[in-house]
XYZ file of C-alpha atoms in Angstrom:
446
model
C 113.909 29.768 -19.592
C 110.089 30.142 -19.459
C 108.426 30.288 -22.789
C 105.890 32.759 -23.309
C 102.196 31.880 -23.237
C 100.283 31.800 -26.398
C 96.533 33.362 -26.855
C 94.046 33.034 -29.512
C 91.288 35.701 -30.065
C 88.658 35.134 -32.140
C 86.293 38.009 -33.228
C 85.532 39.312 -36.582
C 85.221 43.120 -35.150
C 88.682 44.640 -35.904
C 88.445 46.995 -33.066
C 87.795 44.199 -30.535
C 90.706 42.132 -32.182
C 93.150 44.922 -32.093
C 92.135 45.811 -28.188
C 92.688 42.546 -27.321
C 95.667 42.002 -29.252
C 97.418 45.207 -27.569
C 96.331 44.418 -24.053
C 97.516 40.720 -24.486
C 100.967 41.648 -25.930
C 101.460 43.970 -23.115
C 101.072 41.195 -20.699
C 103.974 39.537 -22.670
C 101.611 37.078 -23.919
C 101.973 36.203 -27.958
C 98.532 36.641 -29.765
C 97.123 34.725 -32.657
C 93.981 36.136 -34.113
C 91.251 34.803 -36.389
C 88.080 36.018 -37.611
C 85.930 33.111 -37.974
C 85.035 29.622 -36.817
C 86.978 27.969 -39.471
C 89.772 29.985 -39.217
C 90.078 29.263 -35.419
C 89.981 25.587 -36.059
C 92.754 25.765 -38.177
C 94.760 27.752 -36.016
C 94.076 25.306 -33.106
C 95.019 22.346 -35.230
C 98.442 24.192 -35.731
C 99.431 25.473 -32.328
C 99.058 24.570 -28.657
C 97.181 27.802 -26.861
C 97.379 28.595 -23.109
C 93.958 30.619 -23.663
C 91.483 31.515 -25.915
C 88.685 34.234 -26.273
C 85.967 33.953 -28.605
C 83.221 36.238 -29.597
C 79.457 35.256 -29.021
C 78.425 35.577 -32.697
C 81.016 34.514 -35.617
C 80.116 35.162 -39.426
C 80.170 31.199 -39.731
C 78.753 29.905 -36.506
C 78.739 30.606 -32.946
C 81.025 31.195 -30.111
C 79.730 28.101 -28.330
C 80.548 25.848 -31.185
C 83.935 26.864 -30.725
C 83.858 26.348 -26.844
C 82.436 22.699 -27.305
C 85.157 22.096 -29.988
C 87.705 23.057 -27.662
C 86.086 21.226 -25.070
C 86.435 17.790 -26.794
C 89.790 18.511 -29.117
C 91.910 20.730 -26.507
C 90.453 20.287 -23.199
C 93.467 21.865 -21.395
C 92.906 25.240 -23.136
C 90.822 27.570 -21.365
C 88.323 29.451 -23.453
C 86.565 32.711 -22.375
C 83.462 34.044 -24.138
C 83.326 37.530 -25.249
C 79.520 38.374 -24.882
C 77.450 41.757 -25.245
C 76.681 43.868 -22.509
C 74.382 42.451 -20.141
C 73.507 39.213 -21.953
C 73.839 36.707 -19.079
C 72.002 34.299 -20.551
C 74.595 33.781 -23.229
C 77.342 33.833 -20.534
C 75.804 31.328 -18.317
C 75.127 29.021 -21.404
C 78.812 29.523 -22.233
C 79.612 28.513 -18.629
C 77.344 25.399 -18.687
C 79.160 24.531 -22.173
C 82.783 24.533 -20.494
C 83.842 28.131 -20.969
C 86.459 29.134 -18.338
C 84.871 32.569 -17.775
C 83.190 35.361 -19.719
C 83.879 39.170 -20.551
C 81.278 41.613 -21.602
C 81.410 44.194 -24.133
C 82.820 47.162 -23.685
C 85.560 45.189 -22.616
C 87.126 46.173 -19.342
C 90.812 45.773 -19.287
C 91.437 45.446 -16.086
C 89.082 42.444 -15.829
C 90.458 41.162 -19.014
C 93.997 41.129 -17.432
C 92.380 39.340 -14.253
C 90.913 36.367 -16.372
C 93.922 36.122 -18.408
C 96.365 36.043 -15.421
C 94.216 33.591 -13.510
C 93.710 31.495 -16.656
C 97.483 31.259 -17.355
C 98.231 29.920 -13.751
C 96.486 26.644 -15.156
C 99.363 26.646 -17.740
C 102.230 27.196 -15.575
C 100.824 24.264 -12.973
C 100.601 26.528 -10.019
C 97.969 24.674 -8.799
C 100.115 21.721 -8.258
C 101.598 23.525 -5.339
C 98.817 22.237 -3.506
C 100.082 19.039 -2.130
C 97.420 17.791 -0.324
C 95.090 15.153 -2.451
C 91.629 15.691 -2.529
C 91.075 12.254 -0.995
C 93.069 13.244 2.234
C 90.877 16.072 2.763
C 87.475 14.890 1.623
C 87.625 11.415 3.294
C 85.874 8.294 1.872
C 86.490 5.685 -0.678
C 82.916 5.053 -1.610
C 81.630 5.635 -5.191
C 79.807 8.716 -4.172
C 82.916 10.493 -2.755
C 85.206 9.557 -5.891
C 82.721 11.350 -7.888
C 82.602 14.305 -5.992
C 86.383 14.250 -5.820
C 86.761 13.896 -9.714
C 84.217 16.563 -10.153
C 86.184 19.101 -7.731
C 89.266 18.512 -10.019
C 87.036 19.721 -13.034
C 85.419 22.485 -11.412
C 88.644 24.011 -9.766
C 89.594 24.669 -13.475
C 86.287 26.808 -14.258
C 85.455 30.255 -13.052
C 81.611 29.574 -13.239
C 79.694 29.776 -10.009
C 78.875 26.598 -8.280
C 76.033 26.211 -6.092
C 76.621 23.340 -3.595
C 73.608 21.449 -2.132
C 73.529 19.019 0.833
C 72.238 18.363 4.118
C 73.496 20.384 7.286
C 76.867 18.746 8.523
C 77.503 16.986 5.171
C 80.686 19.183 4.504
C 79.821 21.952 1.898
C 82.128 24.054 3.247
C 85.073 21.701 2.953
C 83.996 20.979 -0.718
C 83.956 24.681 -1.291
C 87.626 25.043 -0.061
C 88.811 22.254 -2.304
C 87.510 23.839 -5.336
C 89.292 27.072 -4.612
C 92.555 25.123 -3.173
C 92.771 22.844 -6.337
C 92.286 26.013 -8.530
C 94.361 28.787 -9.931
C 93.159 31.007 -7.166
C 94.527 28.814 -4.335
C 97.058 31.401 -3.435
C 94.352 33.945 -3.103
C 91.826 34.448 -0.195
C 89.043 32.112 0.195
C 86.494 34.232 2.279
C 83.426 32.555 3.669
C 80.139 34.082 5.079
C 77.396 32.522 6.592
C 74.566 34.816 5.273
C 72.144 33.873 7.906
C 74.612 35.274 10.490
C 74.814 38.827 9.434
C 72.500 41.251 10.588
C 70.210 42.600 8.095
C 70.720 46.183 9.053
C 74.602 45.522 8.182
C 74.399 43.248 5.497
C 75.112 46.038 2.536
C 78.026 47.367 4.809
C 79.526 43.696 5.436
C 79.195 42.803 1.629
C 80.250 45.911 -0.169
C 82.057 48.026 2.477
C 81.279 51.415 3.529
C 82.759 55.189 3.519
C 83.666 57.137 6.261
C 80.648 59.049 7.624
C 78.232 57.199 5.258
C 76.135 56.410 8.407
C 76.141 56.895 12.180
C 78.897 54.843 13.577
C 80.891 54.889 10.289
C 83.961 56.346 11.780
C 86.559 54.981 8.981
C 86.162 53.596 5.574
C 85.642 49.771 5.522
C 86.334 47.330 2.938
C 83.557 44.397 2.175
C 83.874 40.861 1.989
C 84.006 40.972 -2.138
C 87.141 43.416 -1.337
C 88.407 40.848 1.029
C 88.067 38.226 -1.458
C 89.234 40.015 -4.697
C 91.589 37.661 -6.701
C 90.348 34.726 -4.761
C 86.739 33.018 -3.732
C 83.751 34.267 -1.962
C 81.924 31.453 -0.490
C 78.183 32.263 0.413
C 77.066 29.684 2.751
C 73.185 29.575 3.670
C 72.801 31.589 0.719
C 68.938 31.219 0.930
C 68.912 33.138 4.042
C 69.620 36.617 2.061
C 66.850 38.950 2.295
C 65.257 39.940 -0.999
C 66.822 43.536 -1.017
C 70.381 42.181 -0.833
C 69.623 39.449 -3.381
C 69.287 42.400 -5.970
C 72.452 44.102 -4.615
C 74.226 40.532 -4.806
C 72.711 39.647 -8.197
C 74.110 43.337 -9.557
C 77.885 42.589 -7.854
C 78.059 39.437 -9.426
C 76.787 40.095 -13.103
C 78.756 43.441 -13.521
C 81.594 42.027 -11.511
C 81.807 45.621 -9.922
C 80.753 46.828 -6.668
C 79.804 50.122 -4.842
C 80.558 50.652 -1.207
C 77.801 52.501 0.837
C 78.367 56.113 0.486
C 80.758 55.863 -2.494
C 79.738 57.859 -5.616
C 81.192 55.230 -8.283
C 81.843 51.210 -8.549
C 84.859 49.357 -8.610
C 85.688 46.312 -10.280
C 86.319 43.134 -8.328
C 87.635 39.958 -9.218
C 86.132 37.297 -7.406
C 84.851 33.647 -7.830
C 81.513 32.866 -6.416
C 80.659 29.682 -4.660
C 77.310 29.219 -2.662
C 75.626 26.609 -0.460
C 72.496 25.567 1.245
C 70.716 22.896 2.845
C 67.359 24.338 1.990
C 65.571 23.614 -1.243
C 66.483 26.590 -3.361
C 64.196 25.782 -6.272
C 61.328 25.344 -3.881
C 62.136 28.762 -2.472
C 62.012 30.592 -5.893
C 58.579 28.952 -6.511
C 57.582 30.303 -3.248
C 58.621 33.681 -4.058
C 61.310 33.780 -1.439
C 64.487 33.689 -3.416
C 64.724 35.750 -6.775
C 64.926 33.165 -9.892
C 67.543 35.424 -11.550
C 69.952 35.134 -8.569
C 69.253 31.566 -8.482
C 69.815 31.198 -12.293
C 73.208 33.182 -12.053
C 74.895 31.293 -8.846
C 73.358 27.773 -10.099
C 75.442 27.553 -13.204
C 76.778 24.192 -12.000
C 75.233 22.385 -8.937
C 77.056 19.849 -6.999
C 75.308 17.869 -4.756
C 77.068 16.466 -1.563
C 75.715 13.104 -0.438
C 74.520 12.796 3.276
C 76.526 10.332 5.449
C 73.637 7.877 5.373
C 74.498 7.626 1.542
C 77.804 6.612 1.982
C 77.613 4.167 5.202
C 80.987 2.677 3.729
C 83.144 5.372 4.871
C 82.116 5.437 8.446
C 85.159 3.357 9.472
C 87.471 5.801 7.857
C 85.886 8.608 8.896
C 85.726 7.279 12.436
C 89.436 6.416 12.657
C 90.206 10.196 11.408
C 88.082 11.937 13.850
C 89.415 9.774 16.646
C 92.862 10.569 15.611
C 92.374 14.155 15.477
C 90.440 14.275 18.778
C 93.334 12.198 20.468
C 95.909 14.565 18.902
C 94.421 17.668 20.429
C 94.038 16.155 23.898
C 97.653 14.830 23.861
C 96.173 11.162 24.150
C 96.421 7.880 22.372
C 93.357 7.113 20.113
C 91.108 4.760 21.620
C 89.570 1.842 19.171
C 85.856 1.062 18.667
C 84.442 -2.186 19.771
C 83.086 -4.361 16.813
C 79.537 -3.845 18.611
C 80.088 -0.006 18.741
C 81.434 0.140 14.894
C 78.081 -1.820 13.880
C 75.767 0.693 15.860
C 77.548 3.505 14.091
C 77.096 1.959 10.763
C 73.226 1.067 11.514
C 72.485 4.821 12.815
C 70.711 7.170 10.184
C 73.105 10.258 10.920
C 70.291 13.030 10.702
C 73.224 15.690 11.636
C 75.670 13.849 9.166
C 79.386 14.155 9.723
C 79.202 17.023 11.799
C 76.869 14.682 14.240
C 79.474 11.702 13.877
C 82.295 14.236 15.083
C 80.184 15.173 18.310
C 79.345 11.731 19.013
C 82.967 10.613 18.974
C 84.148 13.162 20.812
C 81.430 12.427 23.584
C 82.542 8.892 23.654
C 86.297 9.641 23.765
C 85.775 11.043 27.126
C 83.539 8.470 28.663
C 85.507 5.089 27.135
C 87.483 3.162 29.587
C 90.848 1.302 28.648
C 91.092 3.130 25.410
C 88.056 1.083 23.869
C 84.681 2.839 23.167
C 81.665 0.433 23.388
C 78.434 0.885 21.902
C 77.090 2.527 25.540
C 79.826 5.084 25.144
C 78.202 6.229 22.026
C 75.091 7.131 23.618
C 73.639 7.148 19.990
C 69.919 8.813 20.368
C 66.570 7.618 18.979
C 65.889 9.505 15.688
C 62.218 10.275 16.092
C 61.821 12.141 12.775
C 63.418 10.248 10.048
C 65.693 12.277 7.683
C 65.100 15.639 9.167
C 68.752 17.544 9.749
C 69.948 18.599 13.225
C 69.991 22.204 13.041
C 73.306 23.557 14.231
C 71.972 26.778 15.272
C 69.429 24.926 18.074
C 72.511 22.823 18.910
C 75.095 25.629 19.433
C 73.581 27.685 22.451
C 72.795 24.369 24.320
C 76.567 23.346 23.688
C 77.920 26.505 25.118
C 75.462 26.451 28.110
C 76.510 23.000 28.797
C 80.340 23.686 28.112
C 79.912 26.713 30.746
C 78.394 24.486 33.275
C 81.021 21.807 32.902
C 83.850 24.387 33.142
C 82.339 25.683 36.555
C 82.237 22.201 37.969
C 85.712 21.409 36.775
C 87.158 24.345 38.445
C 85.416 23.914 41.660
C 86.626 20.507 42.241
C 90.468 21.532 40.899
C 90.091 23.901 43.663
C 88.767 21.725 46.163
C 91.613 19.032 45.180
C 94.261 21.882 45.865
C 94.864 21.547 41.789
C 95.461 18.099 41.971
C 94.142 16.385 38.909
C 94.041 12.850 39.956
C 92.117 14.045 43.205
C 89.924 16.276 41.017
C 89.118 13.514 38.837
C 87.962 11.502 41.824
C 85.730 14.198 42.948
C 83.924 14.560 39.643
C 83.748 10.747 39.486
C 85.392 10.629 36.013
C 88.974 8.771 34.921
C 92.444 10.957 34.832
C 92.319 10.457 31.237
C 88.791 11.877 30.942
C 89.599 15.047 32.983
C 92.715 15.565 31.095
C 90.753 15.799 27.753
C 88.043 18.027 29.336
C 90.853 20.371 30.663
C 92.185 20.801 27.257
C 88.874 20.821 25.398
C 87.364 23.732 27.633
C 90.708 25.482 27.689
C 91.521 25.262 31.391
C 94.996 26.066 32.347
């Protein structure tokens, strides 16, 4: 039989104490109360709590003092700060100090229930349902990757916004997914959005939804990304690409924890954790007036930097084995091995495009190699003219698409000429049967 959860509520205002006590008890949570810091510490010494709420100002100290005390003495107890309405500075300070989340006065009861439910999932061990270990997903045994995996476990327990910085292709979305999957929102949606890929004229509708008839073409009600992520995590990739007018609307949505659809008369609450990322220097964009300082302050509560591949070259052999095995599985072939010379060349290469570039290089080498051995020549490593300049995926993709179409057309012509005999078609193309089989699978040619 599962024992009831126990919460500690610390506030010197009788009305707030009563409201929180009634709301939590209706959720079948046992509630203990305290009116000051000293009482709270005495309660914590006698009981093990699954959740704690504390007011920002207490008669004998600050709520922040209690948060720091709980972090040191009871690190497994999630604690949420009760802040004055609109005091985002206090809320952010609380999150930076280790608070699980915050709730503003006047207390919205639905937000309070959402926060309590999410926090209690940590107590019930629901996050352990994720069987994959971080090490199996975020590959690498280098010191840099061990540190990141440890931080991900800690960040997953919090609801603080996390800003993930790092170069293009370094794996920022993978990190964001792991933070989501290791946390109490794992069973709810993870919704990624590339902010630079959404047309400006549709941006408000995409993020917040719209009502039927709110503009030309709005023939039905439509839910936005915030509604899609309700209860889960919204990942704002390339957040630096948001235009200024959307930055204002996004800031309000994050601060108020509510949104208004285009054409709607009222706001509705949303329960969403915000993770964001960009390869650009966001602090520099703030200085240049291209990104709002208040929004940067709000999304950058905790920064997690993802190292570039050249900073963790010790991981290249492990990454190479994993990527080749994945490519081989997709094509139904045995994975090739790298010659010693090829591996040395990979380790010496600076990888301006990071892990994404390594994956592209190995995919190409997979199709070119003979006798299941990838040589240095098969890698076709480019010469890097501008050191440390990331390869932009936006400039690569149209070229990849064009080349893919050209290759598809050539293969189809060869198959027709060979009356769909694959061995004969491979000879016409001047490639091995193995290479043709891989290309057919990759290009989706049946």
